[in-house]
Structures are given as structure tokens and as C-alpha cells.
Coordinates of C-alpha atoms in Angstrom, one line a residue:
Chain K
X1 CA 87.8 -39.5 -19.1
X2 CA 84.4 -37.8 -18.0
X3 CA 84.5 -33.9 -18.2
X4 CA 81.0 -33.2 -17.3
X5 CA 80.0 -35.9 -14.7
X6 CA 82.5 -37.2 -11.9
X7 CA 81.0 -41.0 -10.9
X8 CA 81.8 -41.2 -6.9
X9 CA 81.0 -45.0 -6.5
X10 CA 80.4 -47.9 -8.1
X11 CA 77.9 -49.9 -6.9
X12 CA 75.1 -52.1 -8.1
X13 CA 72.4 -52.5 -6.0
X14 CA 70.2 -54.9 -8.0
X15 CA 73.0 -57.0 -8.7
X16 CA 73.6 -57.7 -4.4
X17 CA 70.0 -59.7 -4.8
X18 CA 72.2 -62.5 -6.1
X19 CA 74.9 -62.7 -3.2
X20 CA 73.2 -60.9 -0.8
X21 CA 70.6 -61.5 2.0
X22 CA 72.7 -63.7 4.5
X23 CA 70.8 -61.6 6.8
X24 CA 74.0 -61.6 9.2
X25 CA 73.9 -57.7 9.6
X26 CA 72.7 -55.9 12.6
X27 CA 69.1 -54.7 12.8
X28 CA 69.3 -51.2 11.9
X29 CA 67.5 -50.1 15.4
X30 CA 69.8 -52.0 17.3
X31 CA 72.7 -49.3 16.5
X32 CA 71.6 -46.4 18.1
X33 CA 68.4 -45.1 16.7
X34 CA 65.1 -46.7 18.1
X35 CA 63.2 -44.1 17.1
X36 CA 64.1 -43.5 12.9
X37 CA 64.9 -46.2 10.9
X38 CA 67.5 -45.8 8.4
X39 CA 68.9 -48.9 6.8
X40 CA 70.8 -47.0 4.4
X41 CA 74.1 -46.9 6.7
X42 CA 74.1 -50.2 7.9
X43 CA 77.5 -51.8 7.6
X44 CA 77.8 -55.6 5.5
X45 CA 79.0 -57.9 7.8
X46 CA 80.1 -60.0 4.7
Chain L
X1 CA 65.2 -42.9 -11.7
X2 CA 67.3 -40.4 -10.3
X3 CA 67.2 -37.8 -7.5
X4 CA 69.4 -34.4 -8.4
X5 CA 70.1 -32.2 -5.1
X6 CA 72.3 -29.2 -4.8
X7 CA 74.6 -28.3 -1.8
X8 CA 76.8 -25.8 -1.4
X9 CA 77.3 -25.5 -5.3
X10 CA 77.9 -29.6 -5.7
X11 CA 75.3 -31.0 -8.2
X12 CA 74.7 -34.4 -6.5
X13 CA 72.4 -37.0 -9.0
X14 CA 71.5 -40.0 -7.0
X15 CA 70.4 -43.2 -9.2
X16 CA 68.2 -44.5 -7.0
X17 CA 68.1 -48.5 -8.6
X18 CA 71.5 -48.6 -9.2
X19 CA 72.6 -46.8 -5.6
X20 CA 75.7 -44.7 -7.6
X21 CA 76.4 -41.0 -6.6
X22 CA 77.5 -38.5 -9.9
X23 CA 78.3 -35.1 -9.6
X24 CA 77.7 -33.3 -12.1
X25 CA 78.5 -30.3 -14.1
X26 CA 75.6 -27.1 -15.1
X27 CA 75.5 -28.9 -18.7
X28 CA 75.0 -32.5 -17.3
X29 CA 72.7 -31.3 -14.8
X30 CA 70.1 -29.8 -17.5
X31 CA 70.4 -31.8 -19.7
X32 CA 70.1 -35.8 -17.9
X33 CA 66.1 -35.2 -17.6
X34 CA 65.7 -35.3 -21.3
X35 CA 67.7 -38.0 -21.5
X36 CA 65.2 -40.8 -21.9
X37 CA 62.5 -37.9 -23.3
X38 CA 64.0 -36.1 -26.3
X39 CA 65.9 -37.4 -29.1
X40 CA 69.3 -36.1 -30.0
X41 CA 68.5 -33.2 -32.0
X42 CA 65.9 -32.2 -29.4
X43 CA 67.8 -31.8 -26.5
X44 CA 70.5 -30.3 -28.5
X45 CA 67.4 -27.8 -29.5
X46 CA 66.2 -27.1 -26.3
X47 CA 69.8 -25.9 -24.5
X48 CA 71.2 -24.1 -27.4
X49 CA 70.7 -21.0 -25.7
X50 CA 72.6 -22.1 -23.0
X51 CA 75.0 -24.6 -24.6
X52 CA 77.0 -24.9 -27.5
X53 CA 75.6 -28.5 -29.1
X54 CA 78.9 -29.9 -29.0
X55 CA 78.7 -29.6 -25.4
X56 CA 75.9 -31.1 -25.1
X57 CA 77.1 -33.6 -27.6
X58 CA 79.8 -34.9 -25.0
X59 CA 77.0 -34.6 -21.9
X60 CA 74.9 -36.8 -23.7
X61 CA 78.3 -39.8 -24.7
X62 CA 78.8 -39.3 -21.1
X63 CA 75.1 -40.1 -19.7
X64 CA 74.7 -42.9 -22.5
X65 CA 78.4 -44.9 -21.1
X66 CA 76.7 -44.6 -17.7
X67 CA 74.0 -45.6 -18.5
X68 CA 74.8 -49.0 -20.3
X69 CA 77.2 -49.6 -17.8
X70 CA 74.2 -49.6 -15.2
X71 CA 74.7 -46.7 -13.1
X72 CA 72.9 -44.1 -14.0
X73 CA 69.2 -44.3 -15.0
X74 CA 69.0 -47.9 -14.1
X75 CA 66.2 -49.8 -14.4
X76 CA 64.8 -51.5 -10.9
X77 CA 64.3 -55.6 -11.7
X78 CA 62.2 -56.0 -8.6
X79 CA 58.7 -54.5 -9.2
X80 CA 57.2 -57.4 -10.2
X81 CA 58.3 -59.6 -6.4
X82 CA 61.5 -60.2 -4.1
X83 CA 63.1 -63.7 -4.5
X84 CA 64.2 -63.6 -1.4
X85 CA 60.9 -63.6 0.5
X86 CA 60.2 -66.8 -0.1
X87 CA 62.2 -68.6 2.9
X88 CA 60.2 -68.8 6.5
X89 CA 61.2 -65.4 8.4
X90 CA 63.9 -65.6 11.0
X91 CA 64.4 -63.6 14.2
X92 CA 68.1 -62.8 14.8
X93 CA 67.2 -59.7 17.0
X94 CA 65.5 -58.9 20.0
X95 CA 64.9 -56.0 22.5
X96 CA 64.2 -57.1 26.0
X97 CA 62.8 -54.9 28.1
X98 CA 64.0 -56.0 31.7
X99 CA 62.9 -53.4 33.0
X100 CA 59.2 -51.5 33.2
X101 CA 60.3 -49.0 35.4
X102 CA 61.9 -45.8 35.1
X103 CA 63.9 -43.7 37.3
X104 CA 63.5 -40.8 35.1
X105 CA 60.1 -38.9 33.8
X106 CA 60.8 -37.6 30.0
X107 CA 57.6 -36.1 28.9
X108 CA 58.2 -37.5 25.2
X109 CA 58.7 -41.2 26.1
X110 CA 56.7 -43.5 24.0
X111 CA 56.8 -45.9 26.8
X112 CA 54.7 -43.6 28.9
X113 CA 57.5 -42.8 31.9
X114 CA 58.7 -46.8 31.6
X115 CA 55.6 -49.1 32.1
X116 CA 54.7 -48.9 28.5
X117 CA 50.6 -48.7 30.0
X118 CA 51.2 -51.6 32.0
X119 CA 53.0 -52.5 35.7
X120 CA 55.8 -51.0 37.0
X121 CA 57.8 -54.6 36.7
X122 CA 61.4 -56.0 36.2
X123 CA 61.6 -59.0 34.2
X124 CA 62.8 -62.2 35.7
X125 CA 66.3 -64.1 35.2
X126 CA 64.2 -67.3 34.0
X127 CA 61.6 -65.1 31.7
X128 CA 65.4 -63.6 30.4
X129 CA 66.8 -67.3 29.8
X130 CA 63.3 -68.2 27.9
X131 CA 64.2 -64.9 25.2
X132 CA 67.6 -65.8 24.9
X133 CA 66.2 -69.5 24.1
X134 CA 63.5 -68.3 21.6
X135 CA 66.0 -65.8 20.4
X136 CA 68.7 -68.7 19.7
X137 CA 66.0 -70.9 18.2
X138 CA 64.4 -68.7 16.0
X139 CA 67.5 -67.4 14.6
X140 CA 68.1 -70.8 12.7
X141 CA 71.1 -70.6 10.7
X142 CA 72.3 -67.0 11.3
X143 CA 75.7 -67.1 13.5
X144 CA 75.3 -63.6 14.5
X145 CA 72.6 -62.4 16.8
X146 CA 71.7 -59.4 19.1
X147 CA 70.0 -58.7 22.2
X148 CA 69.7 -55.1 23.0
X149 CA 68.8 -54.3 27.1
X150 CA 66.5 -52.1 26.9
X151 CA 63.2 -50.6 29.7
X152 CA 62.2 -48.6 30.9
X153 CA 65.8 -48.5 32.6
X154 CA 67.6 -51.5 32.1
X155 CA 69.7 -50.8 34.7
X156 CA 66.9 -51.0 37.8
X157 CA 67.2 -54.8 36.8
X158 CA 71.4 -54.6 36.4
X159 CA 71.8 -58.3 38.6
X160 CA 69.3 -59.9 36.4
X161 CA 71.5 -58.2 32.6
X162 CA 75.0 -59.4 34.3
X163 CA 73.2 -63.0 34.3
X164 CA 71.2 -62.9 31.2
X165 CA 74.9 -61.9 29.5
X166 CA 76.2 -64.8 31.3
X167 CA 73.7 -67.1 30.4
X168 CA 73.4 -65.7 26.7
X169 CA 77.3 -66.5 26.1
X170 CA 77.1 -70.1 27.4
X171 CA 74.3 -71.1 25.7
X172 CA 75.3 -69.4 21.9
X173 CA 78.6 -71.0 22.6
X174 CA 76.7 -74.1 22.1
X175 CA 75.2 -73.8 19.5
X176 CA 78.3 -72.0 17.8
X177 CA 76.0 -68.6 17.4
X178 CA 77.5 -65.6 19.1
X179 CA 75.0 -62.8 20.8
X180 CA 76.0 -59.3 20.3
X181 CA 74.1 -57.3 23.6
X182 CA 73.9 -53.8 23.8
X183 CA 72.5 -51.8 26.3
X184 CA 70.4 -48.6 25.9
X185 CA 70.4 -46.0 29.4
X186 CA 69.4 -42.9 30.8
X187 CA 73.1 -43.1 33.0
X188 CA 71.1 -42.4 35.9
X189 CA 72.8 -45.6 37.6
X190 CA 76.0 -45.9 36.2
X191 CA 79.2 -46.3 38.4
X192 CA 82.1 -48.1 38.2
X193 CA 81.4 -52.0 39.1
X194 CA 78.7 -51.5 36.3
X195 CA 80.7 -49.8 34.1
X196 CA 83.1 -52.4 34.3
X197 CA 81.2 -54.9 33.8
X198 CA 80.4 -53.2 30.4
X199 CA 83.5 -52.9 29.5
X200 CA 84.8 -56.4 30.1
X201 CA 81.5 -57.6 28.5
X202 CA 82.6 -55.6 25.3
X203 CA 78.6 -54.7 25.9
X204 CA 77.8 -51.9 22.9
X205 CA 75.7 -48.7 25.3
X206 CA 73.4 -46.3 23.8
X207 CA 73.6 -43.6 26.9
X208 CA 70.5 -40.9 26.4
X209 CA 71.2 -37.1 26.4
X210 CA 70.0 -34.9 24.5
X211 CA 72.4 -31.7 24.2
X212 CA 72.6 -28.7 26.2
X213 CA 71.8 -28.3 29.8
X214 CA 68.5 -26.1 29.6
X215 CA 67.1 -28.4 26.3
X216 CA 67.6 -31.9 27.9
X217 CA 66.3 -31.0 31.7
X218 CA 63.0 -29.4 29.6
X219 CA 62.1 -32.7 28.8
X220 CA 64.3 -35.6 30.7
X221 CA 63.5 -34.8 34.5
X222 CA 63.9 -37.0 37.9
X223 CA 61.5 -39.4 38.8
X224 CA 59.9 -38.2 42.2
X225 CA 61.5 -34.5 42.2
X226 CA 61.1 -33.3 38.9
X227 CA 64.2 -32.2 38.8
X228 CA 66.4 -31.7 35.8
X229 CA 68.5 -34.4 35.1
X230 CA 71.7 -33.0 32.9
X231 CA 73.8 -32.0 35.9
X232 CA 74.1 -35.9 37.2
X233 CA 74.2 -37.6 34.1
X234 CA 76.5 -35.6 32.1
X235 CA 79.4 -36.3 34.8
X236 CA 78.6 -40.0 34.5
X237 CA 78.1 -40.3 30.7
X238 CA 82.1 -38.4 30.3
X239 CA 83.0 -41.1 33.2
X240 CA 82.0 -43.8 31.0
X241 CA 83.0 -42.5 27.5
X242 CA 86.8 -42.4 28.9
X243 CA 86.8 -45.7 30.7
X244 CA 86.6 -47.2 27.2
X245 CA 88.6 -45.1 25.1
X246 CA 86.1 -43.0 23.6
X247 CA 84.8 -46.4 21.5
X248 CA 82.1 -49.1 21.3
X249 CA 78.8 -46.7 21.8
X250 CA 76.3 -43.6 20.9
X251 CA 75.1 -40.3 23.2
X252 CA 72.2 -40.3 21.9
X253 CA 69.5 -37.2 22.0
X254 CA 65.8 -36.4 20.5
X255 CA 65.1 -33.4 19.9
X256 CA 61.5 -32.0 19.9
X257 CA 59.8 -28.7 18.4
X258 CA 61.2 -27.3 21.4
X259 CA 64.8 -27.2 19.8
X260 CA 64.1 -26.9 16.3
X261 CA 67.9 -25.8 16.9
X262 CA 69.2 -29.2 17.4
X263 CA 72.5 -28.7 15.5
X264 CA 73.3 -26.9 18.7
X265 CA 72.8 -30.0 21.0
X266 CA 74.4 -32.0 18.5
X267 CA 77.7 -29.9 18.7
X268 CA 77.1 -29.3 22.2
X269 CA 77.4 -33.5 22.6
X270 CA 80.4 -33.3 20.9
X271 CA 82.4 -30.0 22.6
X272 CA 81.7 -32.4 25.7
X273 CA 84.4 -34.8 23.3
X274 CA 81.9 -37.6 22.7
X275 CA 82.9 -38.7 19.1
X276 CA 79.8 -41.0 18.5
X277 CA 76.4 -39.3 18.3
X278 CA 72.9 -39.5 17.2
X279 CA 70.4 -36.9 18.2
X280 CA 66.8 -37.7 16.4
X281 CA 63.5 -36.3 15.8
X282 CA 61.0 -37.3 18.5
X283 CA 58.7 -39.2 18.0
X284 CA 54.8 -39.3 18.9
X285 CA 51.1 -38.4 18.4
X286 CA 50.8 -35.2 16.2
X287 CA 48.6 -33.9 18.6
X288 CA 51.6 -33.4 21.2
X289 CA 53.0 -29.7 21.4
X290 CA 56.3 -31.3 21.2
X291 CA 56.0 -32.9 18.5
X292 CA 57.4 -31.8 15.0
X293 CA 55.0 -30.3 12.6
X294 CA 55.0 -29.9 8.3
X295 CA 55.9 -26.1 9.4
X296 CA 58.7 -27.0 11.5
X297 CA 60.6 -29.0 8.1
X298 CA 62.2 -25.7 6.2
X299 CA 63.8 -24.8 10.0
X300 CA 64.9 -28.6 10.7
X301 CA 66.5 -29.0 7.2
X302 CA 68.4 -25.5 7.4
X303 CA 69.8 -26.9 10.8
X304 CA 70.7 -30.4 9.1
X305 CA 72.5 -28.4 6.6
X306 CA 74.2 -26.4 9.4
X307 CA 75.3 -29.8 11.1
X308 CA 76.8 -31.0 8.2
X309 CA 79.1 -27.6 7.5
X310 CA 80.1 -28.3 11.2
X311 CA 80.6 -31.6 10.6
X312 CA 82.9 -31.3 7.5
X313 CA 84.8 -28.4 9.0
X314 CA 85.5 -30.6 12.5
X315 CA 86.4 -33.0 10.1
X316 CA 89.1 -31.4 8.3
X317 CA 90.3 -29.9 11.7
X318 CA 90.9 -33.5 12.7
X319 CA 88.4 -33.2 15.6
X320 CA 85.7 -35.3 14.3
X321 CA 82.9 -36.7 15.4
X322 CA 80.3 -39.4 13.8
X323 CA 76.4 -38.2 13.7
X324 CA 75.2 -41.4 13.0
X325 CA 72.3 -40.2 10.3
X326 CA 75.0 -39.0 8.4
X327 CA 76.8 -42.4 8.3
X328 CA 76.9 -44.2 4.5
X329 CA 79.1 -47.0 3.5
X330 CA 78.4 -45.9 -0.5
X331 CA 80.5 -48.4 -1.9
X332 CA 80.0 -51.3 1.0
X333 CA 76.5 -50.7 2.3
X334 CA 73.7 -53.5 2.8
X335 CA 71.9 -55.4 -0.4
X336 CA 68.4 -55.2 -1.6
X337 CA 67.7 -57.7 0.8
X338 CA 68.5 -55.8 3.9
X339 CA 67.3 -52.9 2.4
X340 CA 64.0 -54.4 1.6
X341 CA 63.5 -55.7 5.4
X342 CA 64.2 -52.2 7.0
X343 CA 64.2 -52.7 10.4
X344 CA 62.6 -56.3 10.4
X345 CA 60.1 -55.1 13.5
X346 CA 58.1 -58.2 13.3
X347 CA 59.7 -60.7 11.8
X348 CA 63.3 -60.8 11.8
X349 CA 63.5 -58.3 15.5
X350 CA 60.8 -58.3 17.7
X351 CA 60.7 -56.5 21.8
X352 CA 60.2 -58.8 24.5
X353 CA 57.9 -57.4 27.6
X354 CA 59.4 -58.8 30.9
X355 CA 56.7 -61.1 30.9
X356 CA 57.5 -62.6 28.2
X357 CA 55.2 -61.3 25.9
X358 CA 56.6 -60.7 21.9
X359 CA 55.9 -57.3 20.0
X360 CA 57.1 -55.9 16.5
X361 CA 59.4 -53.7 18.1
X362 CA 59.9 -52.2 21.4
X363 CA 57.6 -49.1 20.1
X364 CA 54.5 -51.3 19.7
X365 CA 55.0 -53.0 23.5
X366 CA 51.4 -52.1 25.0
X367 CA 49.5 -52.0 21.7
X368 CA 47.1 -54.9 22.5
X369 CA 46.5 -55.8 18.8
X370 CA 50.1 -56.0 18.1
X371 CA 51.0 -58.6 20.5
X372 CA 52.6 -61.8 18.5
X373 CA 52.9 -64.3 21.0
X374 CA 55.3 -65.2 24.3
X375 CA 58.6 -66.8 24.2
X376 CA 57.5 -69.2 26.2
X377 CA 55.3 -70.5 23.7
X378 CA 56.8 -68.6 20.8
X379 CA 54.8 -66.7 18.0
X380 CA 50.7 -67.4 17.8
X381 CA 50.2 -64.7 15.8
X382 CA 52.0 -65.8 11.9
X383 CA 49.4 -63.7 10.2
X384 CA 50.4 -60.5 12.1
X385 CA 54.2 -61.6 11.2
X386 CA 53.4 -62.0 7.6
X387 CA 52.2 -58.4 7.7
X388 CA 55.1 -57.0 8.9
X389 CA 57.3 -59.0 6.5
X390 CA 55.0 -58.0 3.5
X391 CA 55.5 -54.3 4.8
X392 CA 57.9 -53.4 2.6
X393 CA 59.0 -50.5 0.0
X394 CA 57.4 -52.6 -2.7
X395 CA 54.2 -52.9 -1.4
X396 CA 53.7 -49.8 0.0
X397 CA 52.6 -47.2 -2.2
X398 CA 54.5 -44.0 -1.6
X399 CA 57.4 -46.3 -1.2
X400 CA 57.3 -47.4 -4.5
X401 CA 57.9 -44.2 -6.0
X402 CA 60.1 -42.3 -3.5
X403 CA 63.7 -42.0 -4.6
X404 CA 65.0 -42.6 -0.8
X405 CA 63.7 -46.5 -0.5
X406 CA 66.4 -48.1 -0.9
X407 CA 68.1 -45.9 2.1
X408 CA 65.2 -45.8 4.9
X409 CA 64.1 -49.5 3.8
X410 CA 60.6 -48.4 4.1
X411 CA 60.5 -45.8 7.4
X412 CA 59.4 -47.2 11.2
X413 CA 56.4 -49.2 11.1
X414 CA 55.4 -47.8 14.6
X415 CA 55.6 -43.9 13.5
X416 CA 53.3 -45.2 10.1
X417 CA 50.7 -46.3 12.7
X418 CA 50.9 -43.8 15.1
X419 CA 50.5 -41.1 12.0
X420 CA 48.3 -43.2 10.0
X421 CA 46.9 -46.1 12.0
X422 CA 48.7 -48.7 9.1
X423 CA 52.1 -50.1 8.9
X424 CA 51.2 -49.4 4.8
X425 CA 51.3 -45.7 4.9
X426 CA 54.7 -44.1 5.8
X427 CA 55.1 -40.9 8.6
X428 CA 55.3 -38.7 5.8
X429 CA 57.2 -35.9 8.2
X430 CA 59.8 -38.9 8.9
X431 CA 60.5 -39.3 5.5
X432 CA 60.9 -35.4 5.1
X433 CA 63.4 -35.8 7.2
X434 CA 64.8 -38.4 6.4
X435 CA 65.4 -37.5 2.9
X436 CA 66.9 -34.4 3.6
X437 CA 69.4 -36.4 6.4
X438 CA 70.2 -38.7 3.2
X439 CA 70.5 -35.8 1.2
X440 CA 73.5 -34.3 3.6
X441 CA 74.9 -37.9 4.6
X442 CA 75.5 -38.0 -0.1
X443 CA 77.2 -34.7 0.4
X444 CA 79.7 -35.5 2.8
X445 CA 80.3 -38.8 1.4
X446 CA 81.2 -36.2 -1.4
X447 CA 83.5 -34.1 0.1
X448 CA 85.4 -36.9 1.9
X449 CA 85.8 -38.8 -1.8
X450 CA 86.8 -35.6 -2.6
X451 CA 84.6 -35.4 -5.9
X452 CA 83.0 -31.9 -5.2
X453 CA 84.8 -29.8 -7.7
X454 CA 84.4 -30.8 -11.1

């Protein structure tokens, strides 16, 4: 059990290169923005 | 690499490669640079006047689990090239401007009141048909598409969407694609046979305000009278927002150097009860008195942190609402891939004039030298698409070694070249704020995981 450091998700980003890029998501200006892309809260459609 | 930030008293630690969140304790917190630096003895050395070694004995068993298990101080594998840039580029996404006309006059528009430079024009139902063609072609094997409505004022041209959406359905029907539409509008022209034609559509609308009365008429006024334009649209907008259940879209606002105050307008959107929100830095030449400047950032990130106290508190009050900058799936978010394209302006989304012409994204419609081609005769210019496609956070240098990459996929190509006249060099007061937006969406991803004490 960690004392010192709390770990909130687990993820692995380099390992989504493998399964990842179906490219089925939604282009990140297409939500609401147009003006400041952010890709980082895009939703996986997988 | 890692990015440490401190809100509120939460120690955040960000491993950038691997994408995991810690928070951390005072002793973890000091002592995770020297991780990779000092040996053992050294670190236990260096915070003995703060730290009994044993303590920094466990610290260091704790980084070292993390570490081999990948999460924190991960190495990236992707330096040397991307795999997945090695298939032809597909367009899934397009922004068709139906209309080049605009019924309102905002001084900060980048499409200069509508026309984008050009003619005041509405695109054609057959010009429509040949998008939605090129779209479906182009798309290749991706099921799922989108076709965002978008002007000028889409709705000028409202016959010629109701076909296009008509048309669009039969013809991905056919090929067993679907197109998701959405539709981005000033309100100015909503009513109910449109708005129900929305709704049945299941059409996605992006509806432009941005906050309180005296802010949004400063900047969004009538075509023709000048007038302010809050007191007509607001009424509309709420009209709207309760004929579908207070789902399916965004208010969205810009805010300007003229309220640096924004988290006001943001509330202000939500005390009207709209739950889904998004209210952005504008975006233009520097040379604009509207626009934000470097001195504006301390005053812009104190009113982020502002928004996001608000936010939480709404939160825990069960009246929330979404700011959209502030939405992160942590666990469920999109892969290197996605990450990598960013917004896909050029290659993978591109605007469509209502002649038919092909841009990078709806920002670059007018820029001569960024025209691609015509969906009638699809893209002419590969080598300008290849650019855009090699545009990405490996390539570019500040990207390379910015801890937010994998979050802002690179920053908008268009603000790079209206800042630094190259898609290569990033708008380095976007990504200010866009790492301090990040910065706040970690926290409340905190708090709602409920991991701030420790």
C-alpha cells in the first residue's frame, strides 16, 4: 500500500499505439471549440 | 518526464509518456527529481534536513514500483517515428460553410463579419451533395463521419442544411457509413420549425454567446444597426436548450482582453441553467486590442483557477455544469494516434467554401496559399496535405519537449500561423493557456476520484 504517493489512473499511453488509431473518434474541433484545440478530452469511440 | 503542479494544497505529478496522474505527499514531491539524478545515499544526503532517511527510504520503493510498472517516469518509444503514419491520410471530417454571410457583425471574427475576404454567398444544394460525396469517399474505411454546418451563419442557408441532412443520411446509408452533422450558430434565426427540425435530426448545435449582457453586445452586435445582440438571442438560445432536455450541445463564448474576467461569463452561462459550456480565448492577430497579450496570462490563469473552485463547488451542490476545457476521460481518453493528429486540419478534417473550394480548417478559408483543392475535383494540393499531416508534436520543436503534447496534440495550426507565419511553431500564448486549462481539468479529475488528501 503506497503512503507517500496516491496513483489516480492507470493508463498507458505508449502502449494504445498497438490497438489504437481506428481513427473512428470525432475531430476534436468538431465538439465545440473551433477556436483551441485540445485533443486531450476527446472521448474513444472504441 | 513528469510535470509537478500544485492546487489548492494537492501535489499533482503528471507523467507525461505514460499519461498517469500521482498525488503526492511533501516527501515524494522533493524527492522524485532526484530520482533518476542521485544515487541512494545521495538523495537520502540531500533531504536529511527535512526527512528522516527512512522516509525517504519508502519514497524512493514507492517511485522505483512505479516506475517499473510504467507509470511514472516512463520513457516515450516514439521519438525516433510514428508507425502509424505510414497509411495514405483519410478525411472523416468536414466543415461546410453554407453560408458566407452573416447576420451578425462580431468585431473578433476570424471570418471577417462572414465572407471570410470573399462574397457574401450561400453555398448551393448540388455544391453540398459534392462535400458529402468527397466526404464519404475520402473517408474510406471509417464508419463514422462528421459534417459540422458552419458560415458565416448556417442558418441564412437553413433550406439548403435540411436537404444536405437528407441527402447525407441516404447516401451514408449506402455505403453503411453514418454522418454525425452538427451545427454551429449565432441563434439569431432560430424558432421552432427549425428547432424542430434539429431535434428530430438528433443534429449536435454549438449556439454562440459569450456571457453576460454588457460583455457579449461589446463585441457580437447586429448586422445593419449595430445593435447589441444578447437581448434576442439569450431568449432563443434558453428556448432551444429546453426543447431538448438540456442535452446534445455547447453555449459557447470567446472571451477577449476585454473580460480577462471570463470566469464570470462562464457562470453567468450557467446561472442561465445551460449545463454544457465552453467559453475560449479569442483568437487573432496580436496586433488587435482585443486580443490577449503575455501580460494578460497571470490574470487569465487566476480566473481559470477561480472557474474550477466554482466548478467543484456546483459540483458537489449537484448543480453542475460541464466547461468543456475542463473535460478529461483520464482512464478512457484517445491513443497516441489521435493524440498525435490533433485536430487533423488538413488531412483527416478539412472546411469546405460554398464553392466548393477545400481548406485545412475553417480558420484558413480565404488564405490563398492554403487552398488544397475542390470537391469537385478533390485534393490538388498532396504536398500541402503532407505538411499538415507531418505537423505534429514530434516534429515540431517546442512540442517535443513540452509536457502538455500529448493533451493539445500539437496546438491549432491556424493560430501557429497567424502568430508565427508556420504551422511548425506553436501560439506560444495558446499553449500558456492551455497548459494551465490542463493543469485545472488534472485537478478536478482529482477531486472527483477523490484522491486529494493523502
Amino acid at each position: 500500500m503506497s503512503k507517500h504517493i496516491k496513483t489516480v489512473n492507470k493508463l498507458n499511453l505508449q502502449e494504445t499505439v498497438k490497438k489504437g488509431g481506428c481513427g473512428e473518434c470525432q475531430a476534436s474541433c468538431q465538439s465545440a471549440c473551433k477556436t483551441s484545440c485540445t485533443v486531450g478530452n476527446q472521448v474513444c469511440a472504441k | 518526464m513528469i510535470h509537478k503542479f500544485e492546487i489548492e494544497g494537492t501535489k499533482i505529478v503528471l507523467d507525461v509518456n505514460s499519461g498517469t496522474v500521482h498525488v503526492m505527499d511533501a516527501a515524494a514531491w522533493d524527492v522524485v527529481d532526484d530520482f533518476r539524478v542521485l544515487s541512494e545515499e545521495e538523495i537520502i544526503a540531500k533531504h536529511a534536513r527535512k526527512y528522516h532517511p527512512e522516509e525517504v527510504r519508502e519514497v524512493l520503493a514507492e517511485i522505483s514500483r512505479l516506475v517499473t510498472e510504467g507509470t511514472l517516469l516512463a520513457e516515450d518509444s516514439y521519438t525516433g517515428g510514428v508507425p502509424v503514419y505510414d497509411a495514405p491520410p483519410v478525411v472523416k471530417s468536414i466543415c461546410l460553410n453554407v453560408s458566407h454571410d452573416c447576420n451578425l457583425r462580431c468585431s473578433y471574427c476570424f471570418a471577417g463579419s462572414g465572407h471570410f475576404g470573399g462574397n457574401r454567398t450561400l453555398m448551393t444544394f448540388e455544391t453540398g451533395c459534392q462535400a458529402i460525396d468527397f466526404l464519404l469517399a475520402q473517408s474510406a474505411g471509417r464508419r463514422h463521419c462528421e459534417l459540422d454546418f458552419f458560415g458565416g451563419e448556417p442558418l441564412m442557408n437553413i433550406e439548403t442544411v435540411r436537404k444536405l441532412v437528407s441527402y447525407g443520411k441516404t447516401r451514408a446509408a449506402g455505403k453503411k457509413k453514418e454522418i454525425k452533422f452538427t451545427l454551429t450558430t449565432n441563434a439569431l434565426l432560430l424558432n421552432d420549425e427549425i428547432t424542430d427540425f434539429l431535434n428530430s435530426e438528433n443534429i449536435s448545435v454549438v449556439l454562440s454567446l459569450d456571457g453576460r449582457p454588457a460583455v457579449n453586445d461589446a463585441m457580437r452586435a447586429m448586422a445593419g444597426t449595430g445593435r447589441g445582440s444578447y437581448a434576442l438571442i439569450r431568449p432563443k438560445i434558453t428556448s432551444f436548450v429546453n426543447s431538448r432536455n438540456n442535452e446534445n450541445y455547447f453555449v459557447r463564448g470567446t472571451f477577449t482582453r476585454y473580460n480577462l474576467d471570463f470566469s464570470r461569463d462562464a457562470l453567468h452561462l450557467a446561472d442561465l441553467g445551460y449545463r454544457y459550456i465552453s467559453v475560449e480565448p479569442v483568437v487573432g492577430s496580436p496586433a488587435e486590442d482585443w486580443s490577449i497579450k503575455e501580460g494578460d496570462l497571470p490574470e487569465i490563469f487566476n480566473e481559470y483557477e477561480t472557474l474550477t473552485g466554482e466548478y467543484l463547488r456546483r459540483m458537489k451542490e449537484d448543480r453542475p455544469f460541464e466547461f468543456f476545457h475542463f473535460n478529461l476521460d483520464l482512464n478512457n481518453g484517445p491513443c497516441i494516434p489521435k493524440r498525435l493528429s490533433g485536430c487533423g486540419a488538413g488531412h483527416e478534417y478539412m472546411a469546405v467554401t460554398p464553392e466548393g473550394d477545400l481548406y485545412p480548417c475553417h480558420q484558413f478559408v480565404g488564405r490563398e496559399q492554403f487552398l488544397l483543392g475542390n470537391v469537385l475535383n478533390g485534393v490538388t494540393n498532396m504536398e500541402l496535405v503532407n505538411k499538415f499531416r507531418q505537423a505534429h508534436i514530434y516534429n515540431k520543436e517546442k512540442c517535443r519537449s513540452c509536457w502538455a503534447r500529448f493533451h493539445c496534440g500539437g496546438g491549432c495550426h491556424a493560430n501557429a500561423e497567424l502568430a508565427n507565419a508556420t504551422i511548425m511553431e506553436p501560439y506560444h500564448i495558446g499553449c500558456e493557456l492551455e497548459k494551465k486549462r490542463l493543469e485545472c481539468a488534472i485537478y478536478t479529475q482529482v477531486l472527483k476520484a477523490g484522491y486529494n488528501e493523502i
